[in-house]
mmCIF file with all atom_site columns, C-alpha atoms and ligand atoms in Angstrom:
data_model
loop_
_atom_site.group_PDB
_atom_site.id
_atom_site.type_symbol
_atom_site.label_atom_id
_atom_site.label_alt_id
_atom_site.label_comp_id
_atom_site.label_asym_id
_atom_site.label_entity_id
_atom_site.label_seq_id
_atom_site.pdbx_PDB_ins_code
_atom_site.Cartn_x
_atom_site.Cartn_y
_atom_site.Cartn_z
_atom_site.occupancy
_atom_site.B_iso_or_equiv
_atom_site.pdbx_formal_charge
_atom_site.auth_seq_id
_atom_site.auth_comp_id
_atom_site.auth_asym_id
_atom_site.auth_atom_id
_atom_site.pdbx_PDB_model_num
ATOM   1   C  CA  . UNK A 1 1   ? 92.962  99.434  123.430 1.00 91.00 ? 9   UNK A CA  1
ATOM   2   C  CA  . UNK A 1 2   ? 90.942  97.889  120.805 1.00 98.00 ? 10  UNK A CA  1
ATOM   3   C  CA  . UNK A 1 3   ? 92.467  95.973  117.283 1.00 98.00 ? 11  UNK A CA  1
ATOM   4   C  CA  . UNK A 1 4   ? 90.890  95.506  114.451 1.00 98.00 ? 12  UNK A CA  1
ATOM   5   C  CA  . UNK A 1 5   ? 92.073  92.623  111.754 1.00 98.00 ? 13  UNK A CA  1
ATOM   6   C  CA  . UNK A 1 6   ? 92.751  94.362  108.245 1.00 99.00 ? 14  UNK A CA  1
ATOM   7   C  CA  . UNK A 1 7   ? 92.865  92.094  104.771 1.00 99.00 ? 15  UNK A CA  1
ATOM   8   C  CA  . UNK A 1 8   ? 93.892  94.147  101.484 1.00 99.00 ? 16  UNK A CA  1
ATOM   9   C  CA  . UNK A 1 9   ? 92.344  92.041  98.814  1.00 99.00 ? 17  UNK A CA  1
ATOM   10  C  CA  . UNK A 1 10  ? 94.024  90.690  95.872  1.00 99.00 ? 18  UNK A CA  1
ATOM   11  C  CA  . UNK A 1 11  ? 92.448  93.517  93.963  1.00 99.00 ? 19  UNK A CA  1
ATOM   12  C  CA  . UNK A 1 12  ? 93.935  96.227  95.894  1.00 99.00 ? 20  UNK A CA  1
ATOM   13  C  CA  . UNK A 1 13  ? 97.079  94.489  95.993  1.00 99.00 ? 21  UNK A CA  1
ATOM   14  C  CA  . UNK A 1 14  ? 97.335  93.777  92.195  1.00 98.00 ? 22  UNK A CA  1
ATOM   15  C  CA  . UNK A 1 15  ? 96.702  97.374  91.985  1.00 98.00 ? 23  UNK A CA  1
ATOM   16  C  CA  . UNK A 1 16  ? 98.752  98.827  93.837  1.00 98.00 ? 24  UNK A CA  1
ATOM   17  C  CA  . UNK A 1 17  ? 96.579  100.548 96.355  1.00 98.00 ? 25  UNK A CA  1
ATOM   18  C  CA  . UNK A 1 18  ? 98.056  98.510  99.104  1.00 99.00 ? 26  UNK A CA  1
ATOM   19  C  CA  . UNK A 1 19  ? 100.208 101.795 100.424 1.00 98.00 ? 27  UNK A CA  1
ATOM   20  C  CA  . UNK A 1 20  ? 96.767  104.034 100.100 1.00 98.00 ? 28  UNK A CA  1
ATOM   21  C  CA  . UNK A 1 21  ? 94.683  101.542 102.261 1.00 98.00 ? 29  UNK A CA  1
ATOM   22  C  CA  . UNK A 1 22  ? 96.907  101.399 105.190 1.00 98.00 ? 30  UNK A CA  1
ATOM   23  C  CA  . UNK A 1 23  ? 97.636  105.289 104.686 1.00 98.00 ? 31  UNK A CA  1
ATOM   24  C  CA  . UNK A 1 24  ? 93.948  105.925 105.126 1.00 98.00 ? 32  UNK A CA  1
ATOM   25  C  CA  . UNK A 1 25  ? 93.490  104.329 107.867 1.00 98.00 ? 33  UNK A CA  1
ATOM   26  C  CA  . UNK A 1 26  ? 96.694  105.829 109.349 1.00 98.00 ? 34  UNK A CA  1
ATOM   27  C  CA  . UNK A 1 27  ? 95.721  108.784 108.780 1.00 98.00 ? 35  UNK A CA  1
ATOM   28  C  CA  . UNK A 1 28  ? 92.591  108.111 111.061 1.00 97.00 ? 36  UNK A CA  1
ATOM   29  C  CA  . UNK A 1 29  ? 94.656  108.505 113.788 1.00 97.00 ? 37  UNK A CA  1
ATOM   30  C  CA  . UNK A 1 30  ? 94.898  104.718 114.219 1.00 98.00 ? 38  UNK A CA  1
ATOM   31  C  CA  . UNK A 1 31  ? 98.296  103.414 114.974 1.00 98.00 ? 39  UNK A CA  1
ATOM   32  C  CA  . UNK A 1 32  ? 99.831  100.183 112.453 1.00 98.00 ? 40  UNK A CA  1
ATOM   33  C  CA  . UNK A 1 33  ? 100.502 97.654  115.031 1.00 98.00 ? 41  UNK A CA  1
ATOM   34  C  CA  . UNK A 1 34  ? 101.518 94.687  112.763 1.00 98.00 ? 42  UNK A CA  1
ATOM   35  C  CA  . UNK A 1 35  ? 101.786 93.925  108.585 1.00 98.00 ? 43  UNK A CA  1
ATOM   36  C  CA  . UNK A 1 36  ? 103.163 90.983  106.193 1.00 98.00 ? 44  UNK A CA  1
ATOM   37  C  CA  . UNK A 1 37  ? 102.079 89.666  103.270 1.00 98.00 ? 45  UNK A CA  1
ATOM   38  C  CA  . UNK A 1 38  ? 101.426 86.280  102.318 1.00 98.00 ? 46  UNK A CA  1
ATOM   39  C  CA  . UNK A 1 39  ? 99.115  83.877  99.773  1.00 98.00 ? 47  UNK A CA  1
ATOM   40  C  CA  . UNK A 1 40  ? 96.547  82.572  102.048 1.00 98.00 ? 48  UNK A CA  1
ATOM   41  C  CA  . UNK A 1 41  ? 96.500  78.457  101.429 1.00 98.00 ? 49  UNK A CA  1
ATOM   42  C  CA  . UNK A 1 42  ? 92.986  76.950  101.477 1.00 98.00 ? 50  UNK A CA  1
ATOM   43  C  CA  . UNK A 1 43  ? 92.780  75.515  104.855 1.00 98.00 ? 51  UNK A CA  1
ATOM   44  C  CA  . UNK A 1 44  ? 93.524  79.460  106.309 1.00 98.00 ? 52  UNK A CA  1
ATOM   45  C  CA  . UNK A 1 45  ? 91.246  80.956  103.984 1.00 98.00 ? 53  UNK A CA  1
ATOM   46  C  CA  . UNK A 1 46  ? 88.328  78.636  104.576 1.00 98.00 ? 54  UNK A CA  1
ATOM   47  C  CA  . UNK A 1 47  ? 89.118  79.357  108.350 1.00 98.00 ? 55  UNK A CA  1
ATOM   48  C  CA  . UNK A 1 48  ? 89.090  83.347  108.220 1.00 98.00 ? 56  UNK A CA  1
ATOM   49  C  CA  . UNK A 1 49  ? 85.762  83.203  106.506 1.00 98.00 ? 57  UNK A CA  1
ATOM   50  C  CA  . UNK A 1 50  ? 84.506  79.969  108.439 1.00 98.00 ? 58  UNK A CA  1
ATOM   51  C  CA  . UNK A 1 51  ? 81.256  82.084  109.396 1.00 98.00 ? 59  UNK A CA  1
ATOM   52  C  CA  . UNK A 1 52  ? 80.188  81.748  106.015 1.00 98.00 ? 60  UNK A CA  1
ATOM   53  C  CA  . UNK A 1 53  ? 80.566  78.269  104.856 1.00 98.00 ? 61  UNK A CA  1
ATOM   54  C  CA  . UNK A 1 54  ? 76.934  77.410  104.478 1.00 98.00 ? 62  UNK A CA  1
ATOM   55  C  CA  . UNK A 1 55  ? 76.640  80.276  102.298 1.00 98.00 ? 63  UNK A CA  1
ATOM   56  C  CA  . UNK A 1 56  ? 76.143  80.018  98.316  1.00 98.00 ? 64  UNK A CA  1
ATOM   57  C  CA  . UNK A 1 57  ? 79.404  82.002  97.654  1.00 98.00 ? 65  UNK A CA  1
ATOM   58  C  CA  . UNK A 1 58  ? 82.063  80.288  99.924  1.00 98.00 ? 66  UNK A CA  1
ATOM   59  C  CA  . UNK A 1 59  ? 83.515  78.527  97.632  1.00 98.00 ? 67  UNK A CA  1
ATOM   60  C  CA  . UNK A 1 60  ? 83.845  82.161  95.191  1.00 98.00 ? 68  UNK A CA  1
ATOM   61  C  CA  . UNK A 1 61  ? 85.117  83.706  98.567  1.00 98.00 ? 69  UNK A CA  1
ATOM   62  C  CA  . UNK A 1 62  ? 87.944  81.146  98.852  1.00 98.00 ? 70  UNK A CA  1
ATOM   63  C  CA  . UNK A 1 63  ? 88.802  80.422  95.643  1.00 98.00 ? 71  UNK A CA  1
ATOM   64  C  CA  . UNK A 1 64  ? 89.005  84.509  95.396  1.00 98.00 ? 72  UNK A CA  1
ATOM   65  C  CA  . UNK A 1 65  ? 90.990  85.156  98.414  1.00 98.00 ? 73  UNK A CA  1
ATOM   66  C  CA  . UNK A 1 66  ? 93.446  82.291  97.703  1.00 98.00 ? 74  UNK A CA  1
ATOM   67  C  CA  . UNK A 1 67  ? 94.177  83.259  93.987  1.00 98.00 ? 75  UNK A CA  1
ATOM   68  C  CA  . UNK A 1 68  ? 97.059  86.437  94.933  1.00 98.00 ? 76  UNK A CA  1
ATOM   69  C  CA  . UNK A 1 69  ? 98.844  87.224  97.572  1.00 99.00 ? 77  UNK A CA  1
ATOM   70  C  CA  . UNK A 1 70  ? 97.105  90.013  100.296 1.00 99.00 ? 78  UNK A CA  1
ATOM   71  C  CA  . UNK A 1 71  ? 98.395  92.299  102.884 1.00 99.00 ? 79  UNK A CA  1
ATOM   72  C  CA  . UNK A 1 72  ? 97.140  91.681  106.603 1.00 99.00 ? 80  UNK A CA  1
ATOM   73  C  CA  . UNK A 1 73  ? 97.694  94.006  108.992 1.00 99.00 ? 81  UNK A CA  1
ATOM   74  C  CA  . UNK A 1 74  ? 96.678  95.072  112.475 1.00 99.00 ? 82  UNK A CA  1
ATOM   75  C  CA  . UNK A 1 75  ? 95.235  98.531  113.769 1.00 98.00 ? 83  UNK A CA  1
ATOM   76  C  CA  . UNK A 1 76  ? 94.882  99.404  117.239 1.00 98.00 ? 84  UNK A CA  1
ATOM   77  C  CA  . UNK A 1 77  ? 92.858  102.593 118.543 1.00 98.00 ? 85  UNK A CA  1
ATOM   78  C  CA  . UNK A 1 78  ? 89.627  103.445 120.382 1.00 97.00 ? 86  UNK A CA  1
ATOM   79  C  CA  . UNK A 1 79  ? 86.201  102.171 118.425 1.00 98.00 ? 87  UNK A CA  1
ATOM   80  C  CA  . UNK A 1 80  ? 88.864  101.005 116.322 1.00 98.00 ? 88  UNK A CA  1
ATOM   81  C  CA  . UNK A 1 81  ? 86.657  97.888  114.922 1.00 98.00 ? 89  UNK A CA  1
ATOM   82  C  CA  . UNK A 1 82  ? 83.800  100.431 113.795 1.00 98.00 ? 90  UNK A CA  1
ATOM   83  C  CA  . UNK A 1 83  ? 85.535  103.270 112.315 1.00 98.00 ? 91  UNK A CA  1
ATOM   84  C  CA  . UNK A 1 84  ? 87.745  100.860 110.244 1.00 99.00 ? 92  UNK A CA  1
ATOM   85  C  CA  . UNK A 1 85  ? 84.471  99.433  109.164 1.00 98.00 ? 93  UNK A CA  1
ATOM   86  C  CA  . UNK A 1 86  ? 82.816  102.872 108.581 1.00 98.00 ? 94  UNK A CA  1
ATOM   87  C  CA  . UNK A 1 87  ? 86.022  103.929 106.428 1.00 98.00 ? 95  UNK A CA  1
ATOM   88  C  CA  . UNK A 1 88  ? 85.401  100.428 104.355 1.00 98.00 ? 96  UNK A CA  1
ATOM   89  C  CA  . UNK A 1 89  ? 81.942  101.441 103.408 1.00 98.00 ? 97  UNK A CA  1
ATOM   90  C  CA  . UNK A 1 90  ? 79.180  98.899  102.383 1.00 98.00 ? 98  UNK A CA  1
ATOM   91  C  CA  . UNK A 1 91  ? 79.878  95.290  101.211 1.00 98.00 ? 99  UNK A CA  1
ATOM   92  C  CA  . UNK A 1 92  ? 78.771  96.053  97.733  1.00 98.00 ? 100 UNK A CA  1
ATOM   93  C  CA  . UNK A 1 93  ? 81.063  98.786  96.546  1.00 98.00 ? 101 UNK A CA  1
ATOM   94  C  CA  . UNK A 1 94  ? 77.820  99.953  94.426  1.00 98.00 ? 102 UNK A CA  1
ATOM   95  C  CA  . UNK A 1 95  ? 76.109  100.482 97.889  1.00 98.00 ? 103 UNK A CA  1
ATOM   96  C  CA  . UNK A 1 96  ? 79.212  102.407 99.363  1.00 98.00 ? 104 UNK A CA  1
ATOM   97  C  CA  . UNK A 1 97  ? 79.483  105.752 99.895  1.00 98.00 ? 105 UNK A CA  1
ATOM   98  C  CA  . UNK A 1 98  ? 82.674  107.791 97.824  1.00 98.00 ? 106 UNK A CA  1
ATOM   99  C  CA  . UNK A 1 99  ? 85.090  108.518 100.113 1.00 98.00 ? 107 UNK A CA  1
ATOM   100 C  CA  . UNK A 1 100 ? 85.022  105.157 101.538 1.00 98.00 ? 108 UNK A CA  1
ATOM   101 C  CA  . UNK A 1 101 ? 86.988  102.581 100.398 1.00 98.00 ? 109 UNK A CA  1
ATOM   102 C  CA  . UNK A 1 102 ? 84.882  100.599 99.171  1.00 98.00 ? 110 UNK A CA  1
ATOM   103 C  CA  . UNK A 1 103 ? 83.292  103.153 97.288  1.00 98.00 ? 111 UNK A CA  1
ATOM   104 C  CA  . UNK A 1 104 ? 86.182  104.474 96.041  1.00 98.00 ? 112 UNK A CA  1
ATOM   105 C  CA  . UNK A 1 105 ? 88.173  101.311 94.705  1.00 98.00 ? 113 UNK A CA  1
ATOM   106 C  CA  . UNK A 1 106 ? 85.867  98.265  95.161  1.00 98.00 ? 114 UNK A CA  1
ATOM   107 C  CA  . UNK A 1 107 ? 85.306  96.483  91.641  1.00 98.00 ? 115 UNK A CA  1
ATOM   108 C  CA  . UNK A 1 108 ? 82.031  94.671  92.803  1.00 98.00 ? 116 UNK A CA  1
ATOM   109 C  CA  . UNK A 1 109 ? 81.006  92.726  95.823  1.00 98.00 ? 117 UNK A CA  1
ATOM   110 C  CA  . UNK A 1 110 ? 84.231  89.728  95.435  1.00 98.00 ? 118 UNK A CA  1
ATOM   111 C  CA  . UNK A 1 111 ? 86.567  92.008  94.563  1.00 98.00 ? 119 UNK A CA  1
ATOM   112 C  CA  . UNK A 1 112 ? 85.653  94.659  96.997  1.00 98.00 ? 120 UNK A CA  1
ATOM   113 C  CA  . UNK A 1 113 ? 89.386  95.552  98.051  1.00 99.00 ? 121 UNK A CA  1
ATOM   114 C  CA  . UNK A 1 114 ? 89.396  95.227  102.022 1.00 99.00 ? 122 UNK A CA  1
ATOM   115 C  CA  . UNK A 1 115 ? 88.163  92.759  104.561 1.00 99.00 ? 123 UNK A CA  1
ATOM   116 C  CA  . UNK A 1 116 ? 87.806  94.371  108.297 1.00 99.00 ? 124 UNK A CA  1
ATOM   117 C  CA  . UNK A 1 117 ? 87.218  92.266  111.133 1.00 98.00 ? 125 UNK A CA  1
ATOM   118 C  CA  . UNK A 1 118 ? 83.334  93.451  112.341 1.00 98.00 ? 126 UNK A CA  1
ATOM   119 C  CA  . UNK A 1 119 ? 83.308  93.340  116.239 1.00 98.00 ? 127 UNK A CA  1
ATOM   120 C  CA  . UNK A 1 120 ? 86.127  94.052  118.824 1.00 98.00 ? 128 UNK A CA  1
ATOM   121 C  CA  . UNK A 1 121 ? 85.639  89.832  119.629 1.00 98.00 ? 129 UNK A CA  1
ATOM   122 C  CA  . UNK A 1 122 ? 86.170  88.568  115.839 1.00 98.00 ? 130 UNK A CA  1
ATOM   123 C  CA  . UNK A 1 123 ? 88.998  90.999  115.953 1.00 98.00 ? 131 UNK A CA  1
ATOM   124 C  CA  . UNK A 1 124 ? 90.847  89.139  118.566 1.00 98.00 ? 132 UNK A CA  1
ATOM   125 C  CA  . UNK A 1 125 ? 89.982  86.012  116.694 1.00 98.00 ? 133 UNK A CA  1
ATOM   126 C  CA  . UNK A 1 126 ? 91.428  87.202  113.505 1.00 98.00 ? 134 UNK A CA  1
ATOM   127 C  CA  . UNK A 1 127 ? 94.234  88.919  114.884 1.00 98.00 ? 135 UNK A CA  1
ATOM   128 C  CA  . UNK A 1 128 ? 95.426  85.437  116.370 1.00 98.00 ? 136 UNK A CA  1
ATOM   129 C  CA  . UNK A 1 129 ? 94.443  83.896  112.954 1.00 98.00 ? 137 UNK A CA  1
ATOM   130 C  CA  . UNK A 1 130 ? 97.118  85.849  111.543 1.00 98.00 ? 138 UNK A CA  1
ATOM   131 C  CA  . UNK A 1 131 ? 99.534  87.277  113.965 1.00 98.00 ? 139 UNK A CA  1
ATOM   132 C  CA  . UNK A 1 132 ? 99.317  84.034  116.251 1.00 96.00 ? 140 UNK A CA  1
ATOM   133 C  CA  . UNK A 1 133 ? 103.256 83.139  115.865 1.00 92.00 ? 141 UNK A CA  1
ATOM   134 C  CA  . UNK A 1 134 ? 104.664 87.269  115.500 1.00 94.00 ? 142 UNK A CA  1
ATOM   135 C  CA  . UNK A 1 135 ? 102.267 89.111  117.624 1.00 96.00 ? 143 UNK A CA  1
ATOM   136 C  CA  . UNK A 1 136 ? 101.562 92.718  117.470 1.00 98.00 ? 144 UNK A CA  1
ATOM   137 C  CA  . UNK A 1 137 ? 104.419 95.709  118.246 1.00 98.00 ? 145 UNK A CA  1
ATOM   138 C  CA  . UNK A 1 138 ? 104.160 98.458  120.734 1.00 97.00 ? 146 UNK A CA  1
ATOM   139 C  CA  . UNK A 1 139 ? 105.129 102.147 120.320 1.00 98.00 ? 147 UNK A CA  1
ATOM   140 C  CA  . UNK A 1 140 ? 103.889 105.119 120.707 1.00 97.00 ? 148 UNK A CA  1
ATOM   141 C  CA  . UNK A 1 141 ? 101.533 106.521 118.215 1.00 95.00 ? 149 UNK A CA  1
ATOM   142 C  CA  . UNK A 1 142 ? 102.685 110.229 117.944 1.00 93.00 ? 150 UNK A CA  1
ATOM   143 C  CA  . UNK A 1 143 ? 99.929  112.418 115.894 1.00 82.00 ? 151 UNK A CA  1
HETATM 144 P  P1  . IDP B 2 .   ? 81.978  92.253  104.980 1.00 68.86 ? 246 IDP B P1  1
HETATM 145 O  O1  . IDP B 2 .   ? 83.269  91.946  104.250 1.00 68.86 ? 246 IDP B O1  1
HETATM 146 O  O2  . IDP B 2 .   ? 81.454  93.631  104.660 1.00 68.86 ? 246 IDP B O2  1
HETATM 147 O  O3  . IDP B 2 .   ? 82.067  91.992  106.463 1.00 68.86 ? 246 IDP B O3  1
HETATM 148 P  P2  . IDP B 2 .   ? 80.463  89.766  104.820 1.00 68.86 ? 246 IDP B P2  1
HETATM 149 O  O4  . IDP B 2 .   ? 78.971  89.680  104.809 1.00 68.86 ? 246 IDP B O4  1
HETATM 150 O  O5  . IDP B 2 .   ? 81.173  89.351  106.064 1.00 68.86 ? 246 IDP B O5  1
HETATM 151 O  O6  . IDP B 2 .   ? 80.860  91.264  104.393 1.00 68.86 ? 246 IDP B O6  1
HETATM 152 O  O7  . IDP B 2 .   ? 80.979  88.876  103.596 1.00 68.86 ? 246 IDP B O7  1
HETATM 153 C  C1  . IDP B 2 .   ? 82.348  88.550  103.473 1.00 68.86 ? 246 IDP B C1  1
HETATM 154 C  C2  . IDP B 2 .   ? 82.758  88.789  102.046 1.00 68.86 ? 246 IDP B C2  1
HETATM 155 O  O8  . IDP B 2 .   ? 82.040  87.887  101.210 1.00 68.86 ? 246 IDP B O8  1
HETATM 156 C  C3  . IDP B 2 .   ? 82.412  90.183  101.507 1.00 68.86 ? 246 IDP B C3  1
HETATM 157 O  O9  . IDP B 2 .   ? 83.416  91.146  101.762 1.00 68.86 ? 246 IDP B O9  1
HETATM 158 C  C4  . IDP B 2 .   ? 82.243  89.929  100.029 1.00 68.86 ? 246 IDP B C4  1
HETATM 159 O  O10 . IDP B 2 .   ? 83.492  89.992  99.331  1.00 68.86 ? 246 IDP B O10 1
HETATM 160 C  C5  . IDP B 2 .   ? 81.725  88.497  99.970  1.00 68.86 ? 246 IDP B C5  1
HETATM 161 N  N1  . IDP B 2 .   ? 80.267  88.487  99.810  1.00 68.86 ? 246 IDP B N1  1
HETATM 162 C  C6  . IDP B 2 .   ? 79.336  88.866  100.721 1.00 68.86 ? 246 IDP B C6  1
HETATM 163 N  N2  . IDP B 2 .   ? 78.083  88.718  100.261 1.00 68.86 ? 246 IDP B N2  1
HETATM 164 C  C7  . IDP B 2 .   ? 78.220  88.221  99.000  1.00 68.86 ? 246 IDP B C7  1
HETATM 165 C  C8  . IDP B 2 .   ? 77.275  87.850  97.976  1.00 68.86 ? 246 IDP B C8  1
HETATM 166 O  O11 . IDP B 2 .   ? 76.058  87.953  98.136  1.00 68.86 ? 246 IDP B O11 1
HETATM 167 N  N3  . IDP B 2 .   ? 77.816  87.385  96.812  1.00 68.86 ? 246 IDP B N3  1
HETATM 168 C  C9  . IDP B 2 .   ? 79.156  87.259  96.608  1.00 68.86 ? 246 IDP B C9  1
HETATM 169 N  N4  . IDP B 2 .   ? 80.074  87.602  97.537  1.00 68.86 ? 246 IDP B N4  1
HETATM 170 C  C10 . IDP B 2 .   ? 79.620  88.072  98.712  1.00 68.86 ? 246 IDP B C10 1
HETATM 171 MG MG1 . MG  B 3 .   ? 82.382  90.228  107.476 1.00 68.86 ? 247 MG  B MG1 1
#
């Protein structure tokens, strides 16, 4: 079954919409597989987002991600990867759709609330970025 990698931002932490993320995307039918929260250090953040070093805002990105603590967690379901990503909306919250995420709570294109892994592979990467030492649980999802 496939996982996708969930990040609530430090703006959706700091405002409390950590419980209405993950209860969205619960209430997708996709089943909460794993969840902590932690301040990502430097060397992890620069890692996660390692795709996009050459690009003019990875430092922003870093520096952004690093500055609160977020909430990672793990969601497991079929075309899990693309409907997490469809429920997200656009990068730029001013491009999402309401209804999305995104659209709905993203402050602008930094502080855009929630980071979802973008293919079933990076997934699997990202899952073990996080989740490498406690793994994922198993359970029946009962909807
Ligand atoms: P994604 O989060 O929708 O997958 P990516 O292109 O992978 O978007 O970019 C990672 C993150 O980097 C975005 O969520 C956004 O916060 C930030 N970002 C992307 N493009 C820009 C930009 O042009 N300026 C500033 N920040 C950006
Ligand atoms: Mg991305």
């Amino acid at each position: 079954m496939e996982k996708s990698l969930i990040l609530v931002k430090p703006d959706g932490v700091e405002r409390g919409l950590t419980g209405t993320i993950i209860g969205r995307l619960e209430e997708l039918g996709l089943k909460l597989v794993a969840i902590r929260m932690l301040r990502a250090d430097k060397d992890l953040a620069e890692r996660h987002y390692a795709i996009h070093r050459e690009r003019p805002f990875f430092n922003d990105l870093v520096n952004y991600i690093t500055s609160s603590p977020i909430v990672a967690a793990v969601f497991e379901g079929e075309e899990a990867v693309s409907r997490i990503r469809k429920a997200c909306g656009a990068t730029d919250p001013a491009q999402s759709e309401k209804g999305t995420i995104r659209g709905d709570f993203g402050l602008d294109i930094g502080r855009n609330t929630i980071h979802a892994s973008d293919s079933p592979e990076t997934a699997a990467v990202e899952v073990e970025t996080f989740f490498g030492n406690e793994g994922t649980c198993e359970y029946t999802r009962i909807n």
